[in-house]
Structure formats: structure tokens, C-alpha cells
Amino acid sequence: MTHSVTLIRGDGIGPEVAKATQTAIDATGVRIDWTVVDAGVDVMETYGTPLPDHVLEAIRSTKTAIKGPITTPVGSGFRSVNVAIRKELDLYANLRPAKSIEGVKSAFKNVDLVIVRENTEDLYAGIEFQTGTPEAEQALEYLANLSKKKIVPHSAIGVKPISDMGSRRIVKFAFDYAQANGRKKVTAVHKANIMKFTDGLFLEVAKDVAKGYPNIEFDDRIVDNMCMQLMQKPELYDVLVLPNLYGDIVSDLCAGMIGGLGVAPGGNFGTDIAVFEAIHGSAPKYAGQNKVNPTALILSGVMMLRHLEEIEAADRLQKAVEEVIYEGTSVTYDLAKSGVSPVGTQEMAEAIAKKLS
Ligand code: NAD
């Protein structure tokens, strides 16, 4: 069977890690019909936008995409392309596994966590009012009257919408993932002791959804305590499900626990579309140098192969990545041990591909 996949090359280091990922995925022998498109700062001049319509159309048509990182232009009036793709396609679930790889330097060993982050709601909904603007003043007056609470004059205001629908579908996603992947436990992470109505709703919904999965253990943790517990006894946790903001922070924390951004993969899921991407950004200072680590996007490719139900190929690719890192002779600068010369992005991908031939 041939799978149709959109490859969005991104900008900065995006095209390099995208090419390396294509090399590694193609080496598995899985037949992929790639639609290669560009988005990001490099296409703004040509299309007048960093996210041309044909990119979204390509993703809608293939339903599966893998994407290099994209710079968020500062002060240009364009919002983040990454956030825009998630919003336009309603990719409500962000899945970020954090699994230790032998040979990657880290203070932690045997980490095996899965972070499920809500992608569309919470303080990231983009409802914010700048200090001193008429909108902010109006919102302040309205909210002070409504809540009967004092708000410091001229405050900036952000809104944190959390819905039953949004919470239900993300918690359900976490339990379905746990069930499909032989995971034992789901932990809902929140701050419901302080944010009783927003995080409180998230927690209540999580408890309700959990009742439908009697074979999977469920518990919950307050986010600050969760961070401490992850530092002290990560082995007690399995799948974590979090609202958007905490999910963003805790997933980077967990990426740090497995050795950093260079090895941390991810995927965004909607009801019938999935877009896979590394957690890291476009690292502009390294662009065009064939220097950065392609592992994070290649492992996002492993997640993609699993999504396409190419399980055996996914397992082989993951093993090939792990072997190349363990051997340590064909790895990029961030993984190279002292005394070993690092190789470039594409050379590391080719070493991985060679393991598959
Ligand atoms: P970044 O992740 O791009 O880079 C931070 C540092 O991490 C780099 O300087 C480098 O030292 C290291 N690093 C990142 N990726 C690496 C890799 N593959 N191999 C080795 N080292 C790596 O973060 P930033 O500098 O905060 O962001 C740069 C741009 O990327 C910003 O415009 C940001 O908005 C954007 N961004 C995009 C995405 C995305 O496309 N999903 C995600 C995060 C940030």
C-alpha cells in the first residue's frame, strides 16, 4: 500500500531535518507518495503569508503530514504558523512521548512518559487585551463588576477558556492512547485547587471520562507537585493529560529529562488529520549548516509510521535510531562524546538509513 503524506519543510533548520527524515523513512521501504510543500518566513515574499492556502489544502487532502519547524516572525503581524495549522485543522491533541535513549546524556535514566497536551483552549486561545487599550479598560470594568473583585487599574487581561467538550475529547484521547498502547495509568494534571472553575471543570471531566476505562488506573496531580514528582520519581507516572499551558511547560520539562530538544518527537491529532513535528523550533542560528540533530523529527516519523499502521517499519526505524545513537560514531555535535568527531544532519540520517538496508 502507498501512503500519501504531506511534507512541510519549514524554515531555519527545517529543510535540513525534513530531508534527513525523508531519507530515514524512505529507507524503511514503506511506500510513501510525498507532497512536498513550503511554509514559513522563506515563502512570505512569494505568497504574502507564511501559511499559503495550498499548504493547508495539501494536509487536508493527504490527512497525514510531517513538518519541519517554522519560525514565528516577530512584529510582522503574522501569528505563529504552528498554532495556525493546529487551529485551522482543529488538531486538538498534542502527543509528546518522552522516552530515554541509551547514549543520550541526561540526569535521568529509563524515563518512559507520554504527555498529552490539549492544543486549542486555555490561555493559548489568543484572547488577550493589551494594557491601556479601550478593549482592556472595557474588559477590566466589566470583569470587576461581574466578579466583585478589585483588579489593578490598567492591567493587561488574558482569558482562559476551558470547555467540557475540549476537556472531554483530550482526556478521552489520552485514555484511548493508553489503551491502544498497553499503558497502565493516566494522570490528569491541573491547578483545580486555585482555578476551581476552569481547571476544576477539566478535572471533573477527567474523572468522569476515567469511569469509562476501568482497566486503566486514573489519578490526578496539581501541576506544581507534578513537576516535583517528575524530578523525584518519574517511574510512578505513565500517560499525563494536561490543559494547554501546563502541557506546553511539562512536555519541555520531560524533553529535558530525556536529553533535550534534539531527541524529543511529537504529533498533533484531530479527528481525521495528524501532523507530526519535533518539539524543537527552527534554531535559525544553525540554519543551512547541516549541523543539527535530525533525531527528533525522525522519531516523529516513527510516530507517523505507527499512525499509518506500519508498525513493523516503525519499530525497525526506532531501533535503527537507537543503535546509531548508542554506537555514537555517526551522531551530530549535541550527541557526540568527547574525542569523537560529530557528523552532519544528513550523514546521521544516512547512517540510520544504512541500518535499515
Ligand atoms: P529552538 O528549539 O529553535 O532552538 C533553541 C536551541 O535548542 C538551539 O539554539 C539549539 O541550541 C537547540 N536545538 C534546537 N533544535 C535542535 C536540534 N534539532 N539539534 C540540536 N540542537 C537543537 O528554539 P527557539 O530559538 O526558542 O525558537 C526559534 C524559532 O522557532 C522561533 O521563531 C520559535 O517561535 C520557533 N519554534 C517553532 C516551533 C515549531 O515549528 N513547532 C517550535 C518551537 C519554536
PDB file of N, CA and C and ligand atoms in Angstrom, residues 11 13 17 67-74 80 82 86 96 261-263 277-286 291-296 332-334, ligand 1:
ATOM      1  N   ASP A  11      11.205  26.295   7.915  1.00  0.00           N
ATOM      2  CA  ASP A  11      12.313  27.216   7.621  1.00  0.00           C
ATOM      3  C   ASP A  11      13.423  27.033   8.654  1.00  0.00           C
ATOM      4  N   ILE A  13      16.334  25.513  10.311  1.00  0.00           N
ATOM      5  CA  ILE A  13      16.895  24.161  10.143  1.00  0.00           C
ATOM      6  C   ILE A  13      15.866  23.186   9.577  1.00  0.00           C
ATOM      7  N   VAL A  17      16.361  19.068   8.484  1.00  0.00           N
ATOM      8  CA  VAL A  17      15.861  17.921   9.263  1.00  0.00           C
ATOM      9  C   VAL A  17      14.746  17.216   8.506  1.00  0.00           C
ATOM     10  N   LYS A  67       6.180  17.760   9.538  1.00  0.00           N
ATOM     11  CA  LYS A  67       6.515  19.169   9.329  1.00  0.00           C
ATOM     12  C   LYS A  67       7.815  19.546  10.017  1.00  0.00           C
ATOM     13  N   GLY A  68       8.673  20.255   9.298  1.00  0.00           N
ATOM     14  CA  GLY A  68       9.860  20.850   9.905  1.00  0.00           C
ATOM     15  C   GLY A  68       9.434  22.064  10.708  1.00  0.00           C
ATOM     16  N   PRO A  69      10.287  22.526  11.611  1.00  0.00           N
ATOM     17  CA  PRO A  69       9.917  23.688  12.425  1.00  0.00           C
ATOM     18  C   PRO A  69       9.779  24.960  11.601  1.00  0.00           C
ATOM     19  N   ILE A  70       8.985  25.880  12.106  1.00  0.00           N
ATOM     20  CA  ILE A  70       8.727  27.138  11.402  1.00  0.00           C
ATOM     21  C   ILE A  70       8.897  28.301  12.379  1.00  0.00           C
ATOM     22  N   THR A  71       9.666  29.298  11.953  1.00  0.00           N
ATOM     23  CA  THR A  71       9.911  30.484  12.780  1.00  0.00           C
ATOM     24  C   THR A  71       8.627  31.279  12.925  1.00  0.00           C
ATOM     25  N   THR A  72       8.399  31.808  14.124  1.00  0.00           N
ATOM     26  CA  THR A  72       7.284  32.741  14.300  1.00  0.00           C
ATOM     27  C   THR A  72       7.837  34.146  14.094  1.00  0.00           C
ATOM     28  N   PRO A  73       7.453  34.820  12.966  1.00  0.00           N
ATOM     29  CA  PRO A  73       8.030  36.140  12.712  1.00  0.00           C
ATOM     30  C   PRO A  73       7.614  37.122  13.812  1.00  0.00           C
ATOM     31  N   VAL A  74       8.590  37.821  14.365  1.00  0.00           N
ATOM     32  CA  VAL A  74       8.280  38.753  15.451  1.00  0.00           C
ATOM     33  C   VAL A  74       7.940  40.114  14.850  1.00  0.00           C
ATOM     34  N   SER A  80       1.709  32.732  14.907  1.00  0.00           N
ATOM     35  CA  SER A  80       2.519  31.528  14.703  1.00  0.00           C
ATOM     36  C   SER A  80       1.872  30.597  13.681  1.00  0.00           C
ATOM     37  N   ASN A  82       2.631  27.555  13.340  1.00  0.00           N
ATOM     38  CA  ASN A  82       2.412  26.277  14.019  1.00  0.00           C
ATOM     39  C   ASN A  82       1.064  26.269  14.718  1.00  0.00           C
ATOM     40  N   ARG A  86      -2.552  24.154  13.704  1.00  0.00           N
ATOM     41  CA  ARG A  86      -3.322  23.384  14.708  1.00  0.00           C
ATOM     42  C   ARG A  86      -4.752  23.889  14.771  1.00  0.00           C
ATOM     43  N   ARG A  96       3.233  13.933  23.013  1.00  0.00           N
ATOM     44  CA  ARG A  96       4.692  14.065  23.113  1.00  0.00           C
ATOM     45  C   ARG A  96       5.274  12.969  24.006  1.00  0.00           C
ATOM     46  N   LEU A 261      15.951  18.917  23.438  1.00  0.00           N
ATOM     47  CA  LEU A 261      15.066  19.104  22.296  1.00  0.00           C
ATOM     48  C   LEU A 261      15.475  18.304  21.061  1.00  0.00           C
ATOM     49  N   GLY A 262      16.756  18.001  20.953  1.00  0.00           N
ATOM     50  CA  GLY A 262      17.248  17.312  19.754  1.00  0.00           C
ATOM     51  C   GLY A 262      16.686  15.906  19.582  1.00  0.00           C
ATOM     52  N   VAL A 263      16.119  15.344  20.663  1.00  0.00           N
ATOM     53  CA  VAL A 263      15.642  13.955  20.576  1.00  0.00           C
ATOM     54  C   VAL A 263      14.152  13.816  20.937  1.00  0.00           C
ATOM     55  N   GLU A 277       5.498  16.581  14.246  1.00  0.00           N
ATOM     56  CA  GLU A 277       6.577  17.575  14.265  1.00  0.00           C
ATOM     57  C   GLU A 277       7.415  17.396  15.521  1.00  0.00           C
ATOM     58  N   ALA A 278       8.682  17.777  15.420  1.00  0.00           N
ATOM     59  CA  ALA A 278       9.553  17.747  16.595  1.00  0.00           C
ATOM     60  C   ALA A 278       9.109  18.843  17.556  1.00  0.00           C
ATOM     61  N   ILE A 279       9.535  18.727  18.808  1.00  0.00           N
ATOM     62  CA  ILE A 279       9.196  19.786  19.771  1.00  0.00           C
ATOM     63  C   ILE A 279      10.048  21.038  19.510  1.00  0.00           C
ATOM     64  N   HIS A 280      11.264  20.819  19.001  1.00  0.00           N
ATOM     65  CA  HIS A 280      12.167  21.969  18.864  1.00  0.00           C
ATOM     66  C   HIS A 280      11.712  22.944  17.783  1.00  0.00           C
ATOM     67  N   GLY A 281      12.314  24.143  17.825  1.00  0.00           N
ATOM     68  CA  GLY A 281      11.989  25.177  16.848  1.00  0.00           C
ATOM     69  C   GLY A 281      12.969  25.186  15.685  1.00  0.00           C
ATOM     70  N   SER A 282      13.012  26.332  14.989  1.00  0.00           N
ATOM     71  CA  SER A 282      13.745  26.421  13.726  1.00  0.00           C
ATOM     72  C   SER A 282      15.221  26.772  13.909  1.00  0.00           C
ATOM     73  N   ALA A 283      15.657  26.923  15.158  1.00  0.00           N
ATOM     74  CA  ALA A 283      17.059  27.204  15.505  1.00  0.00           C
ATOM     75  C   ALA A 283      17.787  27.990  14.406  1.00  0.00           C
ATOM     76  N   PRO A 284      17.341  29.220  14.107  1.00  0.00           N
ATOM     77  CA  PRO A 284      17.883  29.949  12.935  1.00  0.00           C
ATOM     78  C   PRO A 284      19.401  30.062  12.922  1.00  0.00           C
ATOM     79  N   LYS A 285      20.008  30.086  14.125  1.00  0.00           N
ATOM     80  CA  LYS A 285      21.478  30.288  14.116  1.00  0.00           C
ATOM     81  C   LYS A 285      22.217  29.100  13.488  1.00  0.00           C
ATOM     82  N   TYR A 286      21.556  27.952  13.380  1.00  0.00           N
ATOM     83  CA  TYR A 286      22.197  26.779  12.780  1.00  0.00           C
ATOM     84  C   TYR A 286      21.724  26.497  11.344  1.00  0.00           C
ATOM     85  N   LYS A 291      24.090  20.758  10.500  1.00  0.00           N
ATOM     86  CA  LYS A 291      24.745  20.543  11.787  1.00  0.00           C
ATOM     87  C   LYS A 291      23.822  19.923  12.843  1.00  0.00           C
ATOM     88  N   VAL A 292      22.538  20.314  12.830  1.00  0.00           N
ATOM     89  CA  VAL A 292      21.680  19.927  13.969  1.00  0.00           C
ATOM     90  C   VAL A 292      21.250  18.463  13.901  1.00  0.00           C
ATOM     91  N   ASN A 293      20.723  18.032  15.023  1.00  0.00           N
ATOM     92  CA  ASN A 293      20.327  16.642  15.213  1.00  0.00           C
ATOM     93  C   ASN A 293      18.966  16.367  14.538  1.00  0.00           C
ATOM     94  N   PRO A 294      18.921  15.396  13.634  1.00  0.00           N
ATOM     95  CA  PRO A 294      17.642  15.106  12.981  1.00  0.00           C
ATOM     96  C   PRO A 294      16.755  14.137  13.777  1.00  0.00           C
ATOM     97  N   THR A 295      17.254  13.647  14.939  1.00  0.00           N
ATOM     98  CA  THR A 295      16.561  12.569  15.664  1.00  0.00           C
ATOM     99  C   THR A 295      15.105  12.916  16.006  1.00  0.00           C
ATOM    100  N   ALA A 296      14.879  14.133  16.498  1.00  0.00           N
ATOM    101  CA  ALA A 296      13.527  14.473  16.965  1.00  0.00           C
ATOM    102  C   ALA A 296      12.511  14.347  15.832  1.00  0.00           C
ATOM    103  N   THR A 332      25.359  13.751  15.596  1.00  0.00           N
ATOM    104  CA  THR A 332      25.601  15.189  15.482  1.00  0.00           C
ATOM    105  C   THR A 332      26.275  15.744  16.747  1.00  0.00           C
ATOM    106  N   TYR A 333      26.667  16.997  16.660  1.00  0.00           N
ATOM    107  CA  TYR A 333      27.504  17.622  17.700  1.00  0.00           C
ATOM    108  C   TYR A 333      26.930  17.506  19.113  1.00  0.00           C
ATOM    109  N   ASP A 334      25.604  17.569  19.196  1.00  0.00           N
ATOM    110  CA  ASP A 334      24.986  17.586  20.526  1.00  0.00           C
ATOM    111  C   ASP A 334      25.020  16.214  21.201  1.00  0.00           C
TER     112      ASP A 334
HETATM  113  P1  NAD B   1      14.737  26.274  19.090  1.00  0.00           P
HETATM  114  O1  NAD B   1      14.187  24.964  19.533  1.00  0.00           O
HETATM  115  O2  NAD B   1      14.639  26.607  17.667  1.00  0.00           O
HETATM  116  O3  NAD B   1      16.279  26.338  19.463  1.00  0.00           O
HETATM  117  C1  NAD B   1      16.807  26.537  20.762  1.00  0.00           C
HETATM  118  C2  NAD B   1      18.173  25.860  20.836  1.00  0.00           C
HETATM  119  O4  NAD B   1      17.973  24.461  21.002  1.00  0.00           O
HETATM  120  C3  NAD B   1      19.002  25.986  19.578  1.00  0.00           C
HETATM  121  O5  NAD B   1      19.719  27.173  19.515  1.00  0.00           O
HETATM  122  C4  NAD B   1      19.881  24.761  19.681  1.00  0.00           C
HETATM  123  O6  NAD B   1      20.949  25.022  20.572  1.00  0.00           O
HETATM  124  C5  NAD B   1      18.963  23.742  20.313  1.00  0.00           C
HETATM  125  N1  NAD B   1      18.312  22.902  19.309  1.00  0.00           N
HETATM  126  C6  NAD B   1      17.061  23.006  18.814  1.00  0.00           C
HETATM  127  N2  NAD B   1      16.818  22.038  17.911  1.00  0.00           N
HETATM  128  C7  NAD B   1      17.948  21.301  17.841  1.00  0.00           C
HETATM  129  C8  NAD B   1      18.322  20.156  17.083  1.00  0.00           C
HETATM  130  N3  NAD B   1      17.489  19.567  16.223  1.00  0.00           N
HETATM  131  N4  NAD B   1      19.572  19.679  17.255  1.00  0.00           N
HETATM  132  C9  NAD B   1      20.425  20.231  18.096  1.00  0.00           C
HETATM  133  N5  NAD B   1      20.135  21.311  18.849  1.00  0.00           N
HETATM  134  C10 NAD B   1      18.902  21.844  18.732  1.00  0.00           C
HETATM  135  O7  NAD B   1      14.027  27.391  19.987  1.00  0.00           O
HETATM  136  P2  NAD B   1      13.972  28.981  19.810  1.00  0.00           P
HETATM  137  O8  NAD B   1      15.318  29.504  19.462  1.00  0.00           O
HETATM  138  O9  NAD B   1      13.271  29.463  21.030  1.00  0.00           O
HETATM  139  O10 NAD B   1      12.993  29.200  18.579  1.00  0.00           O
HETATM  140  C11 NAD B   1      13.406  29.545  17.256  1.00  0.00           C
HETATM  141  C12 NAD B   1      12.178  29.754  16.409  1.00  0.00           C
HETATM  142  O11 NAD B   1      11.457  28.515  16.301  1.00  0.00           O
HETATM  143  C13 NAD B   1      11.197  30.764  16.987  1.00  0.00           C
HETATM  144  O12 NAD B   1      10.710  31.575  15.938  1.00  0.00           O
HETATM  145  C14 NAD B   1      10.079  29.910  17.542  1.00  0.00           C
HETATM  146  O13 NAD B   1       8.840  30.585  17.527  1.00  0.00           O
HETATM  147  C15 NAD B   1      10.084  28.753  16.581  1.00  0.00           C
HETATM  148  N6  NAD B   1       9.500  27.495  17.118  1.00  0.00           N
HETATM  149  C16 NAD B   1       8.855  26.716  16.248  1.00  0.00           C
HETATM  150  C17 NAD B   1       8.335  25.509  16.672  1.00  0.00           C
HETATM  151  C18 NAD B   1       7.605  24.655  15.677  1.00  0.00           C
HETATM  152  O14 NAD B   1       7.801  24.825  14.493  1.00  0.00           O
HETATM  153  N7  NAD B   1       6.777  23.746  16.121  1.00  0.00           N
HETATM  154  C19 NAD B   1       8.503  25.079  17.998  1.00  0.00           C
HETATM  155  C20 NAD B   1       9.234  25.892  18.862  1.00  0.00           C
HETATM  156  C21 NAD B   1       9.740  27.120  18.428  1.00  0.00           C
END
